[in-house]
Coordinates of C-alpha atoms in Angstrom, one line a residue:
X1 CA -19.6 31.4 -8.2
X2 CA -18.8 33.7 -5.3
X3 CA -18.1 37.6 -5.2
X4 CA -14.6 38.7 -6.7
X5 CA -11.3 39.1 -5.0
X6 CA -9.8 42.2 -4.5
X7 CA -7.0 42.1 -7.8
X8 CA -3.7 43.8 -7.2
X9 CA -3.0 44.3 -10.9
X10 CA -2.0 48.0 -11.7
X11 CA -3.3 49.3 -14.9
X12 CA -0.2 49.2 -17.7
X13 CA 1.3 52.3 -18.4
X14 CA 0.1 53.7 -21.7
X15 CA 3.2 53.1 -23.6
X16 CA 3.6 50.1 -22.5
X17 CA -0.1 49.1 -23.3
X18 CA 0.3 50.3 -26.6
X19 CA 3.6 48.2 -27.7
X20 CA 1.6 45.4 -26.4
X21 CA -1.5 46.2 -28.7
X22 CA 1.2 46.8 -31.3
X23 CA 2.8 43.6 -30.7
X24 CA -0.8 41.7 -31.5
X25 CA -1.7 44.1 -34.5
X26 CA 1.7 43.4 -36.0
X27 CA 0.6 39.6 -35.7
X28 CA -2.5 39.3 -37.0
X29 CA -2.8 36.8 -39.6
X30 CA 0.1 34.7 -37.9
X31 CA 0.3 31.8 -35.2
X32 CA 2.0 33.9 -33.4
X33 CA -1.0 36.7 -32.9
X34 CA -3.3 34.3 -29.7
X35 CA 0.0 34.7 -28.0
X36 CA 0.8 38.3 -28.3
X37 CA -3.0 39.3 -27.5
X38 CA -2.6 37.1 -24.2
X39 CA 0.4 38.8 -23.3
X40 CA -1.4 42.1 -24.0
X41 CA -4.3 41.3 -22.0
X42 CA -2.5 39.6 -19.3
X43 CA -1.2 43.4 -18.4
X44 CA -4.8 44.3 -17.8
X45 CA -5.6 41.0 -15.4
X46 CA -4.5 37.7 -14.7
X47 CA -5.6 34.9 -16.2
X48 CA -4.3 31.0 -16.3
X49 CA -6.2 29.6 -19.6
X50 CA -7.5 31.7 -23.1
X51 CA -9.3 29.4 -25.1
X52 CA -12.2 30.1 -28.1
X53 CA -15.5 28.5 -29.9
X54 CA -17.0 29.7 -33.1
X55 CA -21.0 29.4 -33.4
X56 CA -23.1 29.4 -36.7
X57 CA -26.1 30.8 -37.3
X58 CA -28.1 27.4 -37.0
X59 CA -26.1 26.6 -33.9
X60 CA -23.4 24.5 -34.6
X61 CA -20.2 25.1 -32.2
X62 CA -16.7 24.9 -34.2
X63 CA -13.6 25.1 -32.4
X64 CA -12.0 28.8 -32.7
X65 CA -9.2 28.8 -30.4
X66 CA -7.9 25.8 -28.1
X67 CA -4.4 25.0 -29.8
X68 CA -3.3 25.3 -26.1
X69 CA -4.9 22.7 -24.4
X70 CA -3.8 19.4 -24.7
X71 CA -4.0 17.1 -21.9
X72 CA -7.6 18.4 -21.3
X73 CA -9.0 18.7 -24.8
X74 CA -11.3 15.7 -24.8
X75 CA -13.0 17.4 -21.8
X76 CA -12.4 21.3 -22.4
X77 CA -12.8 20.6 -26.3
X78 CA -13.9 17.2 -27.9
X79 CA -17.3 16.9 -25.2
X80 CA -17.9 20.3 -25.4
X81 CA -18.0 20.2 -29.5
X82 CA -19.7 16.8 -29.3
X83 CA -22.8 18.8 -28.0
X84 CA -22.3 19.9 -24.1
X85 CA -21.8 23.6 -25.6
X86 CA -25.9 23.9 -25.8
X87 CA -26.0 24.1 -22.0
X88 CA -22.8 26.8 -22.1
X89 CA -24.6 30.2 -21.0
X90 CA -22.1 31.7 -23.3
X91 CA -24.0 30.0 -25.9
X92 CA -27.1 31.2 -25.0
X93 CA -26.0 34.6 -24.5
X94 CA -24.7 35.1 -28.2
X95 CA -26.9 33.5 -29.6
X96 CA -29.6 35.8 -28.0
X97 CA -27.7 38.9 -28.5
X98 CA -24.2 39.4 -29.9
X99 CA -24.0 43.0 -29.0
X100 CA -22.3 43.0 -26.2
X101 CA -18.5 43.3 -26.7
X102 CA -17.5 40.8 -23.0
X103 CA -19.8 38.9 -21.6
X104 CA -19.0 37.4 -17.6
X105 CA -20.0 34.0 -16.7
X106 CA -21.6 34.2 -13.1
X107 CA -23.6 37.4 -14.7
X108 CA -24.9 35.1 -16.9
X109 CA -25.2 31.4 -15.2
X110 CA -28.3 30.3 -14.2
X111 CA -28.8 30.0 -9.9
X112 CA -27.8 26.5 -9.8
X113 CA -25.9 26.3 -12.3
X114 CA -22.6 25.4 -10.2
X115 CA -25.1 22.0 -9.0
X116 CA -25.5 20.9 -12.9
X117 CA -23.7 17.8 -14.2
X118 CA -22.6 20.1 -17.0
X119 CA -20.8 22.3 -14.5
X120 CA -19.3 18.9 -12.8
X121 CA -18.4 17.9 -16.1
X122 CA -16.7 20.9 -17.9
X123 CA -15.9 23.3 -14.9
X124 CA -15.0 21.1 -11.9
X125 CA -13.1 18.8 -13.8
X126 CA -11.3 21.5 -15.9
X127 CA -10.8 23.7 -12.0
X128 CA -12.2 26.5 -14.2
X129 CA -13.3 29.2 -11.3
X130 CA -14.2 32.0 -13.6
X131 CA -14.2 32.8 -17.1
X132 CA -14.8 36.1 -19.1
X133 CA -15.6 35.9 -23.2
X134 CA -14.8 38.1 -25.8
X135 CA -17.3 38.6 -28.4
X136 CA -16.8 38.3 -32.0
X137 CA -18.6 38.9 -35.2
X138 CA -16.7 36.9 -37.5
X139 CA -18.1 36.4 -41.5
X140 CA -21.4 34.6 -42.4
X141 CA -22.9 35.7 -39.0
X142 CA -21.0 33.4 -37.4
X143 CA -19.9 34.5 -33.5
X144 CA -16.9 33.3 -31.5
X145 CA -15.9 33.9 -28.5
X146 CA -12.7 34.5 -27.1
X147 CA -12.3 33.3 -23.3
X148 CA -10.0 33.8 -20.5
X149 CA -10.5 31.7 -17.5
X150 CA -8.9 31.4 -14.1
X151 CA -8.2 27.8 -12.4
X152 CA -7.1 26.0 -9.6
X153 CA -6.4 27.8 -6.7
X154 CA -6.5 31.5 -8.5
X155 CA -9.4 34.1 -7.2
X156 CA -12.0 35.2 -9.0
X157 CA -11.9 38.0 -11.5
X158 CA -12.0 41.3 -9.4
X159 CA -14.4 44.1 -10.0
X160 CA -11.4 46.4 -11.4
X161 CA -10.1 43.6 -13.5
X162 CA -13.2 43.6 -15.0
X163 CA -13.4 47.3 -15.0
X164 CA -10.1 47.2 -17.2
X165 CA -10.7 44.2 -19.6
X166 CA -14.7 45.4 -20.3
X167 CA -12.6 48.9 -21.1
X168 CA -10.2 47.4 -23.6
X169 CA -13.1 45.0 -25.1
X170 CA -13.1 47.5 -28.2
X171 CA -9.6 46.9 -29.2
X172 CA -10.1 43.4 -28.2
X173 CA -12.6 42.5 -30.4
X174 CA -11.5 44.6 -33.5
X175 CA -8.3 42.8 -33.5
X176 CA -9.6 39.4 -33.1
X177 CA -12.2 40.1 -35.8
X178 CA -9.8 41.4 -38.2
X179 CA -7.2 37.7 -37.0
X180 CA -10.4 34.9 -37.1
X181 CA -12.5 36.7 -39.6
X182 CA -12.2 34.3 -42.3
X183 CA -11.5 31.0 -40.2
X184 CA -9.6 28.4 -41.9
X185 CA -11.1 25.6 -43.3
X186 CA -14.6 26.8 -42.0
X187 CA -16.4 26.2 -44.9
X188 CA -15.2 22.7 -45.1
X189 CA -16.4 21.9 -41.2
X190 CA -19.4 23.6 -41.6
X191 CA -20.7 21.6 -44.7
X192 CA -19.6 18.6 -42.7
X193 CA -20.8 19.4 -39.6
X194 CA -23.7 17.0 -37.9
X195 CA -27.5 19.1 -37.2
X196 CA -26.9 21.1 -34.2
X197 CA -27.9 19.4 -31.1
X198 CA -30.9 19.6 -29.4
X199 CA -32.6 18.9 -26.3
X200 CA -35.3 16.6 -27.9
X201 CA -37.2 12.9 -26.8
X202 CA -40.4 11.7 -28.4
X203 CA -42.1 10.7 -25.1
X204 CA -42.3 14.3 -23.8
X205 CA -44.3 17.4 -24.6
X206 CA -42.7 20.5 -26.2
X207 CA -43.5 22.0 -22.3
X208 CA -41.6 19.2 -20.8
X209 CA -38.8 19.6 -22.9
X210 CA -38.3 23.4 -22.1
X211 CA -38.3 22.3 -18.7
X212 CA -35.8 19.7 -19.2
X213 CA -33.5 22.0 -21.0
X214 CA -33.6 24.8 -18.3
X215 CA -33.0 22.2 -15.3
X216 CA -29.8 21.2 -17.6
X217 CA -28.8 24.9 -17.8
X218 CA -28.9 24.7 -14.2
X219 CA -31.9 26.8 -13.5
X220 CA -33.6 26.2 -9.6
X221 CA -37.8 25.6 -9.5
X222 CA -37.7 29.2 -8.8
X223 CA -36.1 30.4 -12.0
X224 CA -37.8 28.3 -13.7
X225 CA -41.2 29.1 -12.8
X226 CA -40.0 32.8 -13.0
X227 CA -38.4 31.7 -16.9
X228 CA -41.7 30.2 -18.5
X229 CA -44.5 32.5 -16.2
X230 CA -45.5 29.2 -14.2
X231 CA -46.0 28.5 -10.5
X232 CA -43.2 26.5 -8.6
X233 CA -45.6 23.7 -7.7
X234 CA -46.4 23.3 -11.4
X235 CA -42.9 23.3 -12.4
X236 CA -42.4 20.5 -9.6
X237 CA -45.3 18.3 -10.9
X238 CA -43.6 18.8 -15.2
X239 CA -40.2 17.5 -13.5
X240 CA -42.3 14.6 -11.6
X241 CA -43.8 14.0 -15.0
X242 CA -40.7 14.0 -16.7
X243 CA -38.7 11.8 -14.6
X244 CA -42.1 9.4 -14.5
X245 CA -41.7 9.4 -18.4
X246 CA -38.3 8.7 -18.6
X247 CA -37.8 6.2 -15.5
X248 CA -35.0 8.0 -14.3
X249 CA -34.3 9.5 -10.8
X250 CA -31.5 12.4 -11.0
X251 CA -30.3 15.4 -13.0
X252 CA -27.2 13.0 -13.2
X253 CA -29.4 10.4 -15.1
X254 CA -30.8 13.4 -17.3
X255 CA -27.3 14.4 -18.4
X256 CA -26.5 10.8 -19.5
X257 CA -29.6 10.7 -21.8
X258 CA -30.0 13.5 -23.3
X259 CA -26.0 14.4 -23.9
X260 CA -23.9 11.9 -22.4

């Protein structure tokens, strides 16, 4: 993920920004609130996709927000839900530490994270180029998180785009908080819901599985040594071992068993 463009977006004028937060506060609680907080935020910064995920305490991923996407769900959506979303560094991030109120994907994505299948998968097929997230603290210590990505041919998020959108985060949050709260039929999904996945094989070592799960993250031999306090030639002979073990060849192969 390369440095931002230069955004041309003019902050709103204040009474225009506040009919637009009035517009989504007037909303909550309706179908019609996702679309008046886009139109809000799309005064701050540009944005072609805004799309959510809700994760429990034992980390489970629930869908939050996607009502949008259609012709894309079974990649954006279904894969993602069906276990991809443990490699999401948006995962790992809240589930580390919900205090921040936006988190930014390339501040967060491992070095080589734009070689992983996962990236191939979700991003490259998707023409997601960046994404920003919204935190929430929703009921039962669940977490969502409230994305807005940019695609296709669209630049990056600039530095004053984010300047703007980390500056309204506040707002952001409290009225999407106050909207998702109490998610519909949560309880119901969540009593349904399969174990959260998990990077797990019986023929590896609980060492060789923390490597496999960062190398899916899309960390380098560097981070990875750096990660787990280890030397880069000992992180090269646990991968050795672990494609040995496993009789595969590629991170391609790894993807396919572990969360194809």
């Amino acid at each position: 993920m390369s440095s931002a463009a230069t955004s041309n977006t003019q902050t709103p004028s204040f009474d225009v920004w506040n009919a637009s937060l009035g517009a989504a506060a007037s909303a909550i609680g309706s179908h019609e609130f996702p679309d008046a907080l886009a139109a809000a935020l799309r005064l701050l910064s540009p944005f072609q996709m805004m799309n959510g995920f809700l994760y429990s305490p034992d980390g489970n991923a629930f869908d939050l927000y996607n009502e949008r996407i259609v012709a894309k769900r079974s990649v954006i959506v279904d894969r993602y839900l069906a276990g991809a979303f443990v490699l999401d560094p948006f995962y790992d991030a809240v589930r580390n530490d919900s205090s921040e109120r936006m988190i930014v994907m390339r501040d967060l994505a491992p070095d080589d994270f734009a070689e992983t299948e996962y990236f191939r998968l979700h991003y490259a097929t998707t023409e997601i180029v960046d994404e920003i997230g919204f935190v929430l603290k929703l009921e039962s210590n669940f977490v969502g998180v409230l994305s807005l990505s940019r695609t296709g041919i669209a630049p990056l998020f600039s530095d004053e785009d984010l300047k703007r959108l980390r500056a309204a985060a506040p707002v952001v949050c409290a009225l999407g908080e106050r909207h998702w709260f109490h998610v519909p039929s949560l309880s119901l999904n969540s009593k349904t819901a399969s174990p959260a996945s998990k990077i797990e094989h019986p023929l590896l070592t609980k060492r060789e599985l923390e490597i496999v799960t960062l190398i899916l993250k899309g960390h380098s031999t560097l981070s990875l040594a750096s990660v787990l306090s280890l030397s880069p030639n000992t992180v090269k002979v646990h991968r050795r071992q672990v494609y040995a073990k496993l009789n595969i060849s590629s991170q391609a192969e790894l993807f396919r068993l572990f969360l194809a």
